[in-house]
mmCIF file of C-alpha atoms and ligand atoms in Angstrom:
data_model
loop_
_atom_site.group_PDB
_atom_site.id
_atom_site.type_symbol
_atom_site.label_atom_id
_atom_site.label_comp_id
_atom_site.label_asym_id
_atom_site.label_seq_id
_atom_site.Cartn_x
_atom_site.Cartn_y
_atom_site.Cartn_z
ATOM 1 C CA MET A 212 4.823 -13.652 21.432
ATOM 2 C CA SER A 213 7.816 -12.764 23.567
ATOM 3 C CA LEU A 214 10.778 -11.107 21.901
ATOM 4 C CA ASN A 215 13.619 -13.374 20.849
ATOM 5 C CA GLN A 216 16.958 -11.907 21.988
ATOM 6 C CA ASP A 217 19.029 -14.175 19.713
ATOM 7 C CA PHE A 218 17.000 -13.050 16.698
ATOM 8 C CA ILE A 219 17.369 -9.412 17.777
ATOM 9 C CA ARG A 220 21.156 -9.819 17.959
ATOM 10 C CA GLU A 221 21.399 -11.470 14.527
ATOM 11 C CA ALA A 222 18.981 -9.090 12.827
ATOM 12 C CA SER A 223 20.750 -6.009 14.300
ATOM 13 C CA ALA A 224 24.059 -7.319 13.010
ATOM 14 C CA LEU A 225 22.583 -7.948 9.544
ATOM 15 C CA LEU A 226 20.656 -4.690 9.162
ATOM 16 C CA GLY A 227 22.303 -2.137 11.460
ATOM 17 C CA GLN A 228 20.484 0.051 13.984
ATOM 18 C CA GLU A 229 18.955 2.416 11.431
ATOM 19 C CA GLN A 230 17.092 -0.371 9.667
ATOM 20 C CA PHE A 231 15.920 -2.564 12.524
ATOM 21 C CA PHE A 232 13.449 -1.665 15.283
ATOM 22 C CA VAL A 233 11.902 -3.603 18.149
ATOM 23 C CA SER A 234 8.329 -3.057 19.469
ATOM 24 C CA GLU A 235 7.814 -0.261 16.958
ATOM 25 C CA PRO A 236 4.370 1.457 16.920
ATOM 26 C CA MET A 237 2.840 1.007 13.479
ATOM 27 C CA SER A 238 0.935 4.281 13.919
ATOM 28 C CA LYS A 239 4.265 5.873 12.931
ATOM 29 C CA HIS A 240 4.385 3.900 9.695
ATOM 30 C CA THR A 241 0.842 4.107 8.308
ATOM 31 C CA THR A 242 -0.929 7.057 6.675
ATOM 32 C CA PHE A 243 -3.925 6.428 9.006
ATOM 33 C CA ASN A 244 -1.571 7.111 11.981
ATOM 34 C CA ILE A 245 -3.198 4.088 13.610
ATOM 35 C CA GLY A 246 -1.802 0.742 14.737
ATOM 36 C CA GLY A 247 -0.209 -1.010 17.717
ATOM 37 C CA PRO A 248 3.414 -2.179 17.818
ATOM 38 C CA ALA A 249 5.115 -4.627 15.500
ATOM 39 C CA ASP A 250 7.424 -6.981 17.402
ATOM 40 C CA TYR A 251 10.152 -6.271 14.860
ATOM 41 C CA LEU A 252 10.317 -3.772 12.009
ATOM 42 C CA LEU A 253 12.938 -4.270 9.309
ATOM 43 C CA PHE A 254 13.912 -2.084 6.347
ATOM 44 C CA PRO A 255 15.829 -4.220 3.837
ATOM 45 C CA ALA A 256 18.537 -2.455 1.848
ATOM 46 C CA ASN A 257 18.284 -4.632 -1.260
ATOM 47 C CA MET A 258 16.970 -7.894 -2.666
ATOM 48 C CA GLU A 259 19.937 -9.947 -1.484
ATOM 49 C CA GLN A 260 19.559 -8.678 2.082
ATOM 50 C CA LEU A 261 15.828 -9.339 1.967
ATOM 51 C CA SER A 262 16.604 -12.883 0.941
ATOM 52 C CA GLN A 263 18.908 -13.220 3.998
ATOM 53 C CA ILE A 264 16.176 -11.763 6.227
ATOM 54 C CA PHE A 265 13.725 -14.426 5.062
ATOM 55 C CA VAL A 266 16.220 -17.180 5.820
ATOM 56 C CA LEU A 267 16.787 -15.701 9.298
ATOM 57 C CA LEU A 268 13.041 -15.455 9.977
ATOM 58 C CA LYS A 269 12.609 -19.053 8.879
ATOM 59 C CA ASN A 270 15.420 -20.230 11.177
ATOM 60 C CA TYR A 271 13.701 -18.573 14.141
ATOM 61 C CA ASP A 272 10.193 -19.527 12.967
ATOM 62 C CA ILE A 273 9.076 -15.884 13.052
ATOM 63 C CA PRO A 274 6.066 -14.908 10.904
ATOM 64 C CA HIS A 275 6.296 -11.838 8.666
ATOM 65 C CA THR A 276 4.100 -9.148 7.123
ATOM 66 C CA ILE A 277 5.253 -7.048 4.185
ATOM 67 C CA LEU A 278 4.426 -3.372 4.016
ATOM 68 C CA GLY A 279 5.045 -0.569 1.565
ATOM 69 C CA ASN A 280 4.156 2.973 2.557
ATOM 70 C CA GLY A 281 1.275 1.821 4.772
ATOM 71 C CA SER A 282 -1.277 3.871 2.804
ATOM 72 C CA ASN A 283 -3.825 1.101 2.291
ATOM 73 C CA VAL A 284 -3.757 -0.686 5.637
ATOM 74 C CA LEU A 285 -5.532 -0.550 8.963
ATOM 75 C CA VAL A 286 -3.193 -2.050 11.560
ATOM 76 C CA LEU A 287 -5.180 -3.271 14.572
ATOM 77 C CA ASP A 288 -4.613 -1.924 18.084
ATOM 78 C CA LYS A 289 -2.581 -4.808 19.529
ATOM 79 C CA GLY A 290 -0.185 -4.542 16.609
ATOM 80 C CA ILE A 291 1.562 -7.188 14.544
ATOM 81 C CA ARG A 292 3.217 -10.322 15.920
ATOM 82 C CA GLY A 293 6.467 -11.256 14.294
ATOM 83 C CA ALA A 294 8.328 -9.152 11.763
ATOM 84 C CA VAL A 295 7.086 -6.349 9.543
ATOM 85 C CA ILE A 296 9.298 -5.906 6.501
ATOM 86 C CA LYS A 297 8.864 -2.397 5.175
ATOM 87 C CA MET A 298 9.940 -1.738 1.593
ATOM 88 C CA HIS A 299 10.943 1.850 1.854
ATOM 89 C CA ALA A 300 13.756 4.306 1.170
ATOM 90 C CA PRO A 301 16.679 1.884 0.761
ATOM 91 C CA MET A 302 14.798 0.130 -2.036
ATOM 92 C CA SER A 303 13.639 3.221 -3.895
ATOM 93 C CA TYR A 304 16.103 3.339 -6.801
ATOM 94 C CA LYS A 305 14.824 4.018 -10.318
ATOM 95 C CA ARG A 306 16.371 4.120 -13.762
ATOM 96 C CA CYS A 307 15.189 4.660 -17.308
ATOM 97 C CA GLU A 308 16.022 2.336 -20.217
ATOM 98 C CA GLY A 309 14.340 3.512 -23.426
ATOM 99 C CA ASN A 310 10.586 3.446 -22.816
ATOM 100 C CA ARG A 311 11.032 1.334 -19.687
ATOM 101 C CA ILE A 312 11.502 2.328 -16.069
ATOM 102 C CA ILE A 313 13.040 -0.154 -13.659
ATOM 103 C CA ALA A 314 12.496 0.718 -10.001
ATOM 104 C CA GLY A 315 12.696 -0.699 -6.500
ATOM 105 C CA ALA A 316 9.479 -1.614 -4.690
ATOM 106 C CA GLY A 317 10.113 1.086 -2.086
ATOM 107 C CA ALA A 318 10.031 3.970 -4.583
ATOM 108 C CA TYR A 319 7.085 6.328 -4.072
ATOM 109 C CA LEU A 320 4.572 6.195 -6.920
ATOM 110 C CA LYS A 321 4.553 9.981 -6.973
ATOM 111 C CA HIS A 322 8.328 10.063 -7.563
ATOM 112 C CA VAL A 323 8.242 7.389 -10.269
ATOM 113 C CA SER A 324 5.390 9.198 -12.021
ATOM 114 C CA GLN A 325 7.370 12.457 -11.928
ATOM 115 C CA PHE A 326 10.531 10.628 -13.094
ATOM 116 C CA ALA A 327 8.559 9.288 -16.083
ATOM 117 C CA ALA A 328 7.394 12.825 -16.911
ATOM 118 C CA GLU A 329 10.966 14.160 -16.736
ATOM 119 C CA ASN A 330 12.049 11.432 -19.154
ATOM 120 C CA GLY A 331 9.213 12.264 -21.571
ATOM 121 C CA LEU A 332 7.360 9.015 -20.862
ATOM 122 C CA THR A 333 3.566 8.922 -20.732
ATOM 123 C CA GLY A 334 1.188 6.345 -19.208
ATOM 124 C CA MET A 335 1.873 6.800 -15.513
ATOM 125 C CA GLU A 336 0.257 10.169 -14.903
ATOM 126 C CA PHE A 337 -2.734 8.452 -13.193
ATOM 127 C CA ALA A 338 -0.442 7.428 -10.301
ATOM 128 C CA CYS A 339 0.956 10.860 -9.463
ATOM 129 C CA GLY A 340 -1.237 11.417 -6.400
ATOM 130 C CA ILE A 341 -1.524 7.881 -5.016
ATOM 131 C CA PRO A 342 0.538 7.983 -1.791
ATOM 132 C CA GLY A 343 1.848 4.414 -1.960
ATOM 133 C CA SER A 344 5.056 2.642 -2.863
ATOM 134 C CA LEU A 345 5.505 1.019 -6.247
ATOM 135 C CA GLY A 346 5.421 -2.462 -4.667
ATOM 136 C CA GLY A 347 2.196 -1.720 -2.779
ATOM 137 C CA ALA A 348 0.677 -0.373 -5.999
ATOM 138 C CA VAL A 349 1.519 -3.568 -7.884
ATOM 139 C CA PHE A 350 0.144 -5.697 -5.022
ATOM 140 C CA MET A 351 -3.129 -3.700 -5.045
ATOM 141 C CA ASN A 352 -3.210 -2.984 -8.809
ATOM 142 C CA ALA A 353 -3.717 0.617 -7.716
ATOM 143 C CA GLY A 354 -5.436 2.899 -10.173
ATOM 144 C CA ALA A 355 -7.063 6.281 -10.646
ATOM 145 C CA TYR A 356 -8.576 8.387 -13.415
ATOM 146 C CA ASP A 357 -7.595 6.767 -16.720
ATOM 147 C CA GLY A 358 -5.256 3.975 -15.662
ATOM 148 C CA ASP A 359 -4.056 1.338 -13.269
ATOM 149 C CA MET A 360 -0.844 -0.613 -12.714
ATOM 150 C CA SER A 361 -1.983 -3.514 -14.916
ATOM 151 C CA GLY A 362 -1.609 -1.234 -17.959
ATOM 152 C CA ILE A 363 2.081 -0.470 -17.396
ATOM 153 C CA VAL A 364 3.764 -3.296 -15.434
ATOM 154 C CA VAL A 365 5.661 -5.769 -17.631
ATOM 155 C CA GLN A 366 7.903 -7.574 -15.146
ATOM 156 C CA VAL A 367 8.146 -8.061 -11.365
ATOM 157 C CA LYS A 368 10.977 -9.552 -9.314
ATOM 158 C CA THR A 369 10.091 -11.043 -5.933
ATOM 159 C CA VAL A 370 11.716 -12.832 -3.044
ATOM 160 C CA THR A 371 9.975 -15.932 -1.646
ATOM 161 C CA HIS A 372 9.771 -17.113 2.004
ATOM 162 C CA ASN A 373 12.711 -19.385 1.266
ATOM 163 C CA GLY A 374 14.834 -16.473 0.151
ATOM 164 C CA LYS A 375 14.608 -17.376 -3.572
ATOM 165 C CA ILE A 376 14.475 -14.580 -6.156
ATOM 166 C CA LEU A 377 11.755 -15.091 -8.814
ATOM 167 C CA THR A 378 10.793 -13.170 -11.963
ATOM 168 C CA TYR A 379 7.167 -12.765 -13.070
ATOM 169 C CA GLU A 380 6.246 -11.702 -16.611
ATOM 170 C CA LYS A 381 3.182 -9.583 -17.440
ATOM 171 C CA ASP A 382 0.881 -12.523 -18.254
ATOM 172 C CA GLU A 383 1.604 -14.164 -14.873
ATOM 173 C CA LEU A 384 0.461 -11.239 -12.727
ATOM 174 C CA ASP A 385 -3.297 -12.025 -12.722
ATOM 175 C CA PHE A 386 -4.288 -8.369 -12.454
ATOM 176 C CA GLY A 387 -7.952 -7.514 -11.821
ATOM 177 C CA TYR A 388 -9.777 -4.709 -10.017
ATOM 178 C CA ARG A 389 -7.515 -3.999 -7.003
ATOM 179 C CA HIS A 390 -6.152 -7.508 -7.389
ATOM 180 C CA SER A 391 -2.844 -9.184 -8.297
ATOM 181 C CA VAL A 392 -1.323 -12.638 -7.952
ATOM 182 C CA PHE A 393 0.760 -11.378 -5.007
ATOM 183 C CA GLN A 394 -2.333 -11.258 -2.787
ATOM 184 C CA HIS A 395 -2.187 -15.060 -2.705
ATOM 185 C CA ASN A 396 1.478 -16.052 -2.683
ATOM 186 C CA GLY A 397 2.911 -13.957 0.182
ATOM 187 C CA GLN A 398 6.059 -13.072 -1.767
ATOM 188 C CA ALA A 399 7.864 -9.761 -1.371
ATOM 189 C CA ILE A 400 7.724 -7.600 -4.487
ATOM 190 C CA CYS A 401 11.195 -6.110 -4.897
ATOM 191 C CA GLU A 402 11.746 -4.703 -8.359
ATOM 192 C CA ILE A 403 9.285 -3.605 -11.019
ATOM 193 C CA THR A 404 9.704 -2.903 -14.734
ATOM 194 C CA LEU A 405 7.194 -0.504 -16.266
ATOM 195 C CA GLU A 406 6.654 -0.003 -19.976
ATOM 196 C CA LEU A 407 5.496 3.454 -20.993
ATOM 197 C CA ALA A 408 5.238 5.362 -24.284
ATOM 198 C CA SER A 409 7.191 8.401 -25.367
ATOM 199 C CA GLY A 410 5.199 11.605 -25.181
ATOM 200 C CA ASP A 411 5.381 15.357 -24.992
ATOM 201 C CA LYS A 412 6.928 16.483 -21.671
ATOM 202 C CA GLU A 413 4.696 19.550 -21.332
ATOM 203 C CA ALA A 414 1.502 17.602 -22.060
ATOM 204 C CA ILE A 415 2.518 14.915 -19.527
ATOM 205 C CA GLN A 416 3.203 17.541 -16.845
ATOM 206 C CA ALA A 417 -0.098 19.312 -17.632
ATOM 207 C CA LYS A 418 -1.973 16.029 -17.097
ATOM 208 C CA ILE A 419 -0.176 15.458 -13.773
ATOM 209 C CA ASP A 420 -1.044 18.992 -12.667
ATOM 210 C CA ASP A 421 -4.699 18.485 -13.647
ATOM 211 C CA PHE A 422 -4.972 15.158 -11.742
ATOM 212 C CA THR A 423 -3.257 16.725 -8.705
ATOM 213 C CA GLN A 424 -5.614 19.678 -8.685
ATOM 214 C CA ARG A 425 -8.675 17.405 -9.024
ATOM 215 C CA ARG A 426 -7.481 15.213 -6.156
ATOM 216 C CA GLU A 427 -6.714 18.150 -3.866
ATOM 217 C CA SER A 428 -10.135 19.689 -4.441
ATOM 218 C CA LYS A 429 -12.087 16.460 -3.751
ATOM 219 C CA GLN A 430 -10.127 14.397 -1.221
ATOM 220 C CA PRO A 431 -9.446 15.068 2.490
ATOM 221 C CA LEU A 432 -5.668 15.013 1.999
ATOM 222 C CA GLU A 433 -5.128 17.195 5.062
ATOM 223 C CA MET A 434 -6.323 14.386 7.374
ATOM 224 C CA PRO A 435 -4.791 10.954 8.077
ATOM 225 C CA SER A 436 -6.587 8.186 6.171
ATOM 226 C CA ALA A 437 -5.970 5.081 4.083
ATOM 227 C CA GLY A 438 -7.710 6.477 0.993
ATOM 228 C CA SER A 439 -10.975 4.946 -0.214
ATOM 229 C CA THR A 440 -12.188 2.725 2.588
ATOM 230 C CA PHE A 441 -14.411 0.521 0.441
ATOM 231 C CA LYS A 442 -14.047 -1.150 -2.934
ATOM 232 C CA ARG A 443 -16.245 0.209 -5.699
ATOM 233 C CA PRO A 444 -19.397 -1.947 -5.785
ATOM 234 C CA GLN A 445 -20.345 -2.902 -9.330
ATOM 235 C CA GLY A 446 -22.537 -0.184 -10.864
ATOM 236 C CA TYR A 447 -22.128 2.250 -7.945
ATOM 237 C CA PHE A 448 -19.633 4.498 -6.215
ATOM 238 C CA ALA A 449 -19.131 3.736 -2.510
ATOM 239 C CA GLY A 450 -18.755 7.444 -1.640
ATOM 240 C CA THR A 451 -22.029 8.383 -3.366
ATOM 241 C CA LEU A 452 -23.933 5.552 -1.624
ATOM 242 C CA ILE A 453 -22.544 6.594 1.771
ATOM 243 C CA ASP A 454 -23.327 10.255 1.101
ATOM 244 C CA GLU A 455 -26.890 9.422 -0.033
ATOM 245 C CA THR A 456 -27.386 7.397 3.152
ATOM 246 C CA GLY A 457 -26.669 10.606 5.060
ATOM 247 C CA LEU A 458 -23.475 9.369 6.697
ATOM 248 C CA LYS A 459 -21.033 12.186 5.918
ATOM 249 C CA GLY A 460 -19.476 13.306 9.204
ATOM 250 C CA LEU A 461 -20.640 10.173 11.095
ATOM 251 C CA GLN A 462 -18.175 9.586 13.905
ATOM 252 C CA VAL A 463 -17.155 6.689 16.162
ATOM 253 C CA GLY A 464 -14.494 7.798 18.660
ATOM 254 C CA GLY A 465 -11.804 9.489 16.583
ATOM 255 C CA ALA A 466 -12.835 7.837 13.292
ATOM 256 C CA GLN A 467 -15.049 9.861 10.997
ATOM 257 C CA ILE A 468 -16.653 9.650 7.558
ATOM 258 C CA SER A 469 -14.950 12.571 5.860
ATOM 259 C CA THR A 470 -17.174 15.595 5.410
ATOM 260 C CA LYS A 471 -15.278 16.329 2.177
ATOM 261 C CA HIS A 472 -15.481 12.870 0.534
ATOM 262 C CA ALA A 473 -17.791 10.205 1.976
ATOM 263 C CA GLY A 474 -15.646 7.407 0.521
ATOM 264 C CA PHE A 475 -12.883 8.168 3.035
ATOM 265 C CA VAL A 476 -12.765 7.279 6.729
ATOM 266 C CA VAL A 477 -10.403 9.781 8.337
ATOM 267 C CA ASN A 478 -8.616 9.861 11.660
ATOM 268 C CA SER A 479 -9.914 13.055 13.184
ATOM 269 C CA GLY A 480 -7.559 12.664 16.167
ATOM 270 C CA ASN A 481 -6.538 9.695 18.307
ATOM 271 C CA ALA A 482 -8.740 7.209 16.460
ATOM 272 C CA THR A 483 -8.130 3.578 17.348
ATOM 273 C CA ALA A 484 -8.434 0.712 14.900
ATOM 274 C CA ALA A 485 -11.448 -0.437 16.971
ATOM 275 C CA ASP A 486 -13.132 2.936 16.230
ATOM 276 C CA VAL A 487 -12.503 2.482 12.497
ATOM 277 C CA LEU A 488 -13.821 -1.096 12.507
ATOM 278 C CA LYS A 489 -17.017 -0.025 14.328
ATOM 279 C CA LEU A 490 -17.525 2.818 11.863
ATOM 280 C CA ILE A 491 -16.962 0.511 8.874
ATOM 281 C CA LYS A 492 -19.568 -1.933 10.243
ATOM 282 C CA GLU A 493 -22.066 0.866 10.892
ATOM 283 C CA VAL A 494 -21.641 2.177 7.326
ATOM 284 C CA GLN A 495 -21.949 -1.310 5.818
ATOM 285 C CA ASP A 496 -25.166 -1.973 7.763
ATOM 286 C CA ARG A 497 -26.799 1.370 6.999
ATOM 287 C CA VAL A 498 -25.900 1.422 3.292
ATOM 288 C CA TYR A 499 -27.189 -2.146 2.948
ATOM 289 C CA ALA A 500 -30.424 -1.311 4.783
ATOM 290 C CA LYS A 501 -31.069 1.687 2.506
ATOM 291 C CA ASN A 502 -29.794 0.469 -0.881
ATOM 292 C CA GLY A 503 -29.370 -3.304 -0.598
ATOM 293 C CA VAL A 504 -25.723 -2.891 -1.672
ATOM 294 C CA LYS A 505 -22.940 -4.654 0.246
ATOM 295 C CA LEU A 506 -19.743 -2.679 0.775
ATOM 296 C CA PHE A 507 -16.433 -4.478 1.211
ATOM 297 C CA PRO A 508 -13.272 -2.837 2.585
ATOM 298 C CA GLU A 509 -10.536 -1.949 0.113
ATOM 299 C CA VAL A 510 -8.307 -1.133 3.064
ATOM 300 C CA ARG A 511 -6.425 -4.237 4.191
ATOM 301 C CA ILE A 512 -6.947 -5.018 7.869
ATOM 302 C CA ILE A 513 -3.897 -6.573 9.530
ATOM 303 C CA GLY A 514 -2.611 -7.429 13.015
ATOM 304 C CA GLU A 515 -4.247 -8.353 16.327
ATOM 305 C CA GLN A 516 -7.390 -6.740 17.731
HETATM 306 C C1 FAD B 189 -5.089 9.962 0.484
HETATM 307 C C2 FAD B 189 -5.046 8.626 -0.202
HETATM 308 C C3 FAD B 189 -5.440 8.522 -1.533
HETATM 309 C C4 FAD B 189 -5.410 7.295 -2.190
HETATM 310 N N1 FAD B 189 -5.805 7.212 -3.500
HETATM 311 C C5 FAD B 189 -5.760 6.026 -4.153
HETATM 312 C C6 FAD B 189 -6.159 5.941 -5.531
HETATM 313 O O1 FAD B 189 -6.506 6.918 -6.175
HETATM 314 N N2 FAD B 189 -6.119 4.716 -6.109
HETATM 315 C C7 FAD B 189 -5.715 3.587 -5.438
HETATM 316 O O2 FAD B 189 -5.685 2.508 -6.033
HETATM 317 N N3 FAD B 189 -5.345 3.650 -4.142
HETATM 318 C C8 FAD B 189 -5.352 4.841 -3.481
HETATM 319 N N4 FAD B 189 -4.960 4.897 -2.165
HETATM 320 C C9 FAD B 189 -4.582 3.664 -1.444
HETATM 321 C C10 FAD B 189 -3.085 3.315 -1.509
HETATM 322 O O3 FAD B 189 -2.295 4.477 -1.646
HETATM 323 C C11 FAD B 189 -2.775 2.330 -2.624
HETATM 324 O O4 FAD B 189 -3.472 1.122 -2.466
HETATM 325 C C12 FAD B 189 -1.267 2.019 -2.679
HETATM 326 O O5 FAD B 189 -0.983 1.314 -3.839
HETATM 327 C C13 FAD B 189 -0.793 1.219 -1.468
HETATM 328 O O6 FAD B 189 0.621 1.208 -1.498
HETATM 329 P P1 FAD B 189 1.469 1.100 -0.158
HETATM 330 O O7 FAD B 189 2.880 1.018 -0.548
HETATM 331 O O8 FAD B 189 1.092 2.184 0.773
HETATM 332 O O9 FAD B 189 0.960 -0.300 0.361
HETATM 333 P P2 FAD B 189 0.666 -0.716 1.899
HETATM 334 O O10 FAD B 189 -0.513 0.035 2.386
HETATM 335 O O11 FAD B 189 1.900 -0.655 2.680
HETATM 336 O O12 FAD B 189 0.264 -2.240 1.677
HETATM 337 C C14 FAD B 189 -0.935 -2.581 1.006
HETATM 338 C C15 FAD B 189 -0.908 -4.090 0.778
HETATM 339 O O13 FAD B 189 0.151 -4.394 -0.114
HETATM 340 C C16 FAD B 189 1.070 -5.323 0.469
HETATM 341 N N5 FAD B 189 2.408 -4.898 0.027
HETATM 342 C C17 FAD B 189 2.903 -3.639 0.056
HETATM 343 N N6 FAD B 189 4.136 -3.598 -0.475
HETATM 344 C C18 FAD B 189 4.446 -4.872 -0.817
HETATM 345 C C19 FAD B 189 5.580 -5.491 -1.407
HETATM 346 N N7 FAD B 189 6.661 -4.797 -1.762
HETATM 347 N N8 FAD B 189 5.541 -6.845 -1.631
HETATM 348 C C20 FAD B 189 4.441 -7.564 -1.302
HETATM 349 N N9 FAD B 189 3.340 -7.027 -0.738
HETATM 350 C C21 FAD B 189 3.336 -5.705 -0.508
HETATM 351 C C22 FAD B 189 0.857 -5.223 1.965
HETATM 352 O O14 FAD B 189 1.127 -6.456 2.593
HETATM 353 C C23 FAD B 189 -0.630 -4.860 2.060
HETATM 354 O O15 FAD B 189 -1.425 -6.028 2.066
HETATM 355 C C24 FAD B 189 -4.976 6.134 -1.502
HETATM 356 C C25 FAD B 189 -4.562 6.245 -0.156
HETATM 357 C C26 FAD B 189 -4.585 7.471 0.488
HETATM 358 C C27 FAD B 189 -4.122 7.570 1.903
#
């Protein structure tokens, strides 16, 4: 797709230079440090502006992809055609109302979890080390240790392709294992209300510290990755299966099965998305041949190969 100069002019005027980029490498915006360029990258400042962006994209017939912190995606090497809308810093507000926290989709989970602790609210400690945005966590129903987002989200505000703002209540979110209704409707998650319980500040902080320590000792946090590469197959752990198949350290180009945690593919330096895809296929084939278990990626693969 060639770049549309009229769109560029209108989008620059709407967003300003700090929040609008053209031909932007997605390797700079994903925790894998992998990914070709997006034609356009936009950082909306608020829900109303996002709504205007959608109307503009529709007028120019430009497709869009929504991204949070890019911590659960593999962007392919030719990048993403059309617009990537990244819910980031401008939409990272948060406030506390009784036992509820209301926050923008761009807020880091880590910050919201810490904010809950500071306000003496318990229930979100599980999320303290997940390096995503709140919106991405709702989309994925992210979880760890003793909880996931389905246990704490009570309301979600979204913007549709037509620029309409909608409100979803808890029973409309269709949460399941790493699943939510938003995986099927393409809407942009903008604002989330969480319901937590009041608790003892010191006990909450101690739990966060314990989860952080456990994560740091087990996961290859010092290397670029997108977290667990595969979903947990029923009755197994992907990392254990991969380890037992003898694949720790297996490398294709710059992509490697972490030597610290076999559930993670890491970028050991200059990995391409093609390297990661080849490694994923190799692991799937060898684990299936040894154990008869099929592994499916948890990482969402987007863009052009
Ligand atoms: C080191 C490491 C550890 C991790 N540990 C965990 C863990 O313990 N548990 C866990 O569940 N995950 C884990 N992850 C994966 C990841 O952090 C989570 O899935 C996280 O919730 C993704 O959030 P994100 O903002 O980065 O989403 P992105 O990666 O940006 O996007 C993921 C998907 O959500 C969609 N999306 C994102 N934001 C929005 C939005 N506002 N509106 C609509 N759609 C949106 C995107 O289109 C994409 O399909 C880990 C990742 C890393 C790198």
